């Protein structure tokens, strides 16, 4: 790399068309589809084990026109959103409370140490006992996973709030915990809390699919159904649907987040 | 008339160390007191005590109450600016005033007046990270002024500023003090600054810290920088400071 006499690198020339990131991304994506298609075209794998991309539009169209696609999406979104909202709110609330109160932190220390390592899916038996195979069961499983993520993200955000800012608030006579919470602690920990919420968005999708594999109606259950009928093209349609839905949810979340954190450099 | 700040027999213990001991200080209403002393002697601690931010181990601290519900008894300007990064400049200045019985409009008006006073009238919509260090410090001063405190507690407020801004803010502070009759406790490392601004300069020294010496500045105002009295006084304070440091603190 050549270096200008004043020690700075010369300004890079604009990337040529062939090195433009969008171009590269499209090229890579088409290559990926090409290889995928080729694998089945040239008989390396049977289309039952790996449906070629060219078969997907028809499969997709069949699902959409039969009304199943939209139905399953709405069912999944229903427990996804319910679990996400409940788990996040409870996790944030408990994280804030524990972060602000030494007493609560002490009281919950062991309880949390016992409950925390239990994976969200280990709650499936209880979810079924308590809620049977129902949307509520899926909501519960989604919520448990999201809860822990938000609890820890919030707790560490709240505990990481600059003590100097709290002293500042006190110097202006803001002595009550509630006022300090509203004026300093919550806004200061918002970036950390939102980072937790975003991790939860992804984690919740996994839980949705897992919960639905046990039979709760939704995308995962439809995939399972299609797989037992060897309709692997439909399985792929739903895999891509999930990627799309997650991308949408994440994009919407980022829009909101960027508004809330507009103050950040 | 009773002093606005009356500290008697105060002892401060932080993390097992006695920072101040057997400490007495009375400040009259309207007085401009400068506090100087070596680093770590307890100057910031003294301001924190007046602001009720740390508990005392012994003694009493009496601070006069605010004259009206739309004013604070005291306001602190910390050594660092401590702006809230998520609030725009004007909202930062309003921060302290939000706790007063004051409607939105007058609060905003006060904030804007305080900002103009520190020369940042046109920066109200910026975020703190869009300001220079000195500008941030000026916002912190405006924030303290916006609560119209009876007592201004200032911890090296001009330390981070360039010489010209510093001089102009010093004069601005003196003007404000003369107009409003506020009581000011002003911590500084700069002995010339102390002698230029204050009615009385207090030298802290020793371990635990005590008042080593007090110097009344009688020069009339408006003062010349480097007025004759100042030069002599500053030299005297510097000598005393040297002694407290070379004695290893004790008296
Ligand atoms: N929270 C604390 N716990 C224990 N010791 C502390 C604490 N805060 C301050 N100290 C000690 O108290 C002493 C006085 O601190 P202070 O901040 O008042 O000094 P200062 O005179 O303002 O110094 P500087 O001029 O460097 O700002 C220092 O020796 C410091 O180490
Ligand atoms: Mg200090």
GROMACS .gro file of N, CA, C and O in nm, chain A residues 164-165 167-175 183-184 187-188 262-265, chain B residues 48 51-53 72 74 78 80 82 84-86 95-96 98-99 127 129 143:
model
  152
  164UNK      N    1  -2.142   0.873   3.844
  164UNK     CA    2  -2.130   1.019   3.846
  164UNK      C    3  -2.260   1.086   3.803
  164UNK      O    4  -2.296   1.192   3.852
  165UNK      N    5  -2.331   1.022   3.709
  165UNK     CA    6  -2.456   1.081   3.662
  165UNK      C    7  -2.562   1.072   3.771
  165UNK      O    8  -2.647   1.160   3.785
  167UNK      N    9  -2.490   1.077   4.090
  167UNK     CA   10  -2.451   1.181   4.186
  167UNK      C   11  -2.498   1.318   4.137
  167UNK      O   12  -2.545   1.401   4.215
  168UNK      N   13  -2.487   1.339   4.007
  168UNK     CA   14  -2.536   1.465   3.950
  168UNK      C   15  -2.683   1.483   3.982
  168UNK      O   16  -2.726   1.590   4.027
  169UNK      N   17  -2.761   1.378   3.958
  169UNK     CA   18  -2.905   1.387   3.985
  169UNK      C   19  -2.929   1.419   4.133
  169UNK      O   20  -3.010   1.505   4.167
  170UNK      N   21  -2.853   1.353   4.220
  170UNK     CA   22  -2.870   1.378   4.363
  170UNK      C   23  -2.836   1.522   4.398
  170UNK      O   24  -2.901   1.584   4.482
  171UNK      N   25  -2.735   1.576   4.331
  171UNK     CA   26  -2.694   1.712   4.364
  171UNK      C   27  -2.804   1.813   4.328
  171UNK      O   28  -2.807   1.923   4.382
  172UNK      N   29  -2.893   1.774   4.238
  172UNK     CA   30  -3.005   1.863   4.207
  172UNK      C   31  -3.130   1.826   4.287
  172UNK      O   32  -3.240   1.868   4.255
  173UNK      N   33  -3.109   1.744   4.390
  173UNK     CA   34  -3.219   1.714   4.480
  173UNK      C   35  -3.305   1.596   4.438
  173UNK      O   36  -3.409   1.572   4.498
  174UNK      N   37  -3.263   1.523   4.335
  174UNK     CA   38  -3.340   1.405   4.294
  174UNK      C   39  -3.295   1.287   4.378
  174UNK      O   40  -3.203   1.216   4.341
  175UNK      N   41  -3.359   1.270   4.492
  175UNK     CA   42  -3.310   1.170   4.586
  175UNK      C   43  -3.389   1.040   4.577
  175UNK      O   44  -3.339   0.936   4.617
  183UNK      N   45  -3.508   0.968   3.539
  183UNK     CA   46  -3.427   1.075   3.482
  183UNK      C   47  -3.290   1.028   3.434
  183UNK      O   48  -3.234   1.085   3.341
  184UNK      N   49  -3.234   0.926   3.500
  184UNK     CA   50  -3.098   0.888   3.465
  184UNK      C   51  -3.086   0.740   3.426
  184UNK      O   52  -3.039   0.707   3.316
  187UNK      N   53  -3.284   0.607   3.083
  187UNK     CA   54  -3.224   0.655   2.958
  187UNK      C   55  -3.079   0.610   2.941
  187UNK      O   56  -3.038   0.574   2.830
  188UNK      N   57  -3.003   0.606   3.050
  188UNK     CA   58  -2.862   0.569   3.036
  188UNK      C   59  -2.848   0.422   2.999
  188UNK      O   60  -2.752   0.383   2.932
  262UNK      N   61  -3.110   0.812   1.874
  262UNK     CA   62  -3.060   0.912   1.778
  262UNK      C   63  -2.952   0.999   1.840
  262UNK      O   64  -2.870   1.057   1.770
  263UNK      N   65  -2.949   1.005   1.972
  263UNK     CA   66  -2.852   1.091   2.038
  263UNK      C   67  -2.712   1.036   2.032
  263UNK      O   68  -2.615   1.105   2.061
  264UNK      N   69  -2.698   0.910   1.994
  264UNK     CA   70  -2.563   0.853   1.999
  264UNK      C   71  -2.481   0.896   1.879
  264UNK      O   72  -2.531   0.906   1.768
  265UNK      N   73  -2.351   0.921   1.902
  265UNK     CA   74  -2.266   0.965   1.791
  265UNK      C   75  -2.255   0.857   1.684
  265UNK      O   76  -2.267   0.742   1.714
  313UNK      N   77  -1.892   1.838   4.815
  313UNK     CA   78  -1.989   1.728   4.824
  313UNK      C   79  -2.063   1.731   4.957
  313UNK      O   80  -2.181   1.699   4.964
  316UNK      N   81  -2.324   1.989   4.950
  316UNK     CA   82  -2.435   1.946   4.865
  316UNK      C   83  -2.507   1.824   4.921
  316UNK      O   84  -2.599   1.772   4.858
  317UNK      N   85  -2.463   1.776   5.037
  317UNK     CA   86  -2.532   1.663   5.099
  317UNK      C   87  -2.514   1.533   5.023
  317UNK      O   88  -2.598   1.444   5.030
  318UNK      N   89  -2.405   1.519   4.950
  318UNK     CA   90  -2.386   1.400   4.869
  318UNK      C   91  -2.314   1.289   4.944
  318UNK      O   92  -2.319   1.173   4.902
  337UNK      N   93  -3.321   2.642   4.385
  337UNK     CA   94  -3.254   2.539   4.464
  337UNK      C   95  -3.168   2.609   4.569
  337UNK      O   96  -3.116   2.718   4.544
  339UNK      N   97  -2.873   2.516   4.655
  339UNK     CA   98  -2.736   2.517   4.601
  339UNK      C   99  -2.736   2.443   4.469
  339UNK      O  100  -2.830   2.368   4.439
  343UNK      N  101  -1.959   2.029   3.861
  343UNK     CA  102  -1.857   1.929   3.892
  343UNK      C  103  -1.729   1.954   3.813
  343UNK      O  104  -1.727   2.031   3.717
  345UNK      N  105  -1.584   1.749   3.618
  345UNK     CA  106  -1.611   1.710   3.480
  345UNK      C  107  -1.752   1.757   3.447
  345UNK      O  108  -1.833   1.780   3.536
  347UNK      N  109  -2.027   1.627   3.314
  347UNK     CA  110  -2.140   1.540   3.350
  347UNK      C  111  -2.268   1.579   3.280
  347UNK      O  112  -2.372   1.596   3.344
  349UNK      N  113  -2.582   1.481   3.031
  349UNK     CA  114  -2.653   1.358   2.998
  349UNK      C  115  -2.649   1.344   2.846
  349UNK      O  116  -2.707   1.427   2.775
  350UNK      N  117  -2.581   1.241   2.795
  350UNK     CA  118  -2.557   1.234   2.651
  350UNK      C  119  -2.683   1.220   2.568
  350UNK      O  120  -2.682   1.248   2.449
  351UNK      N  121  -2.792   1.174   2.629
  351UNK     CA  122  -2.915   1.153   2.552
  351UNK      C  123  -3.002   1.278   2.547
  351UNK      O  124  -3.106   1.279   2.484
  360UNK      N  125  -3.230   2.021   3.315
  360UNK     CA  126  -3.234   1.901   3.399
  360UNK      C  127  -3.263   1.930   3.547
  360UNK      O  128  -3.353   1.872   3.606
  361UNK      N  129  -3.188   2.020   3.605
  361UNK     CA  130  -3.206   2.048   3.747
  361UNK      C  131  -3.336   2.121   3.775
  361UNK      O  132  -3.403   2.097   3.876
  363UNK      N  133  -3.613   2.087   3.640
  363UNK     CA  134  -3.734   2.004   3.631
  363UNK      C  135  -3.789   1.966   3.769
  363UNK      O  136  -3.904   1.929   3.782
  364UNK      N  137  -3.704   1.976   3.870
  364UNK     CA  138  -3.751   1.940   4.004
  364UNK      C  139  -3.812   2.057   4.079
  364UNK      O  140  -3.855   2.042   4.193
  392UNK      N  141  -2.633   1.780   2.060
  392UNK     CA  142  -2.611   1.681   2.164
  392UNK      C  143  -2.473   1.705   2.224
  392UNK      O  144  -2.385   1.760   2.158
  394UNK      N  145  -2.217   1.529   2.263
  394UNK     CA  146  -2.099   1.481   2.189
  394UNK      C  147  -2.065   1.570   2.071
  394UNK      O  148  -1.962   1.551   2.007
  408UNK      N  149  -2.644   2.490   3.342
  408UNK     CA  150  -2.738   2.401   3.410
  408UNK      C  151  -2.749   2.436   3.559
  408UNK      O  152  -2.858   2.434   3.617
   0.00000   0.00000   0.00000
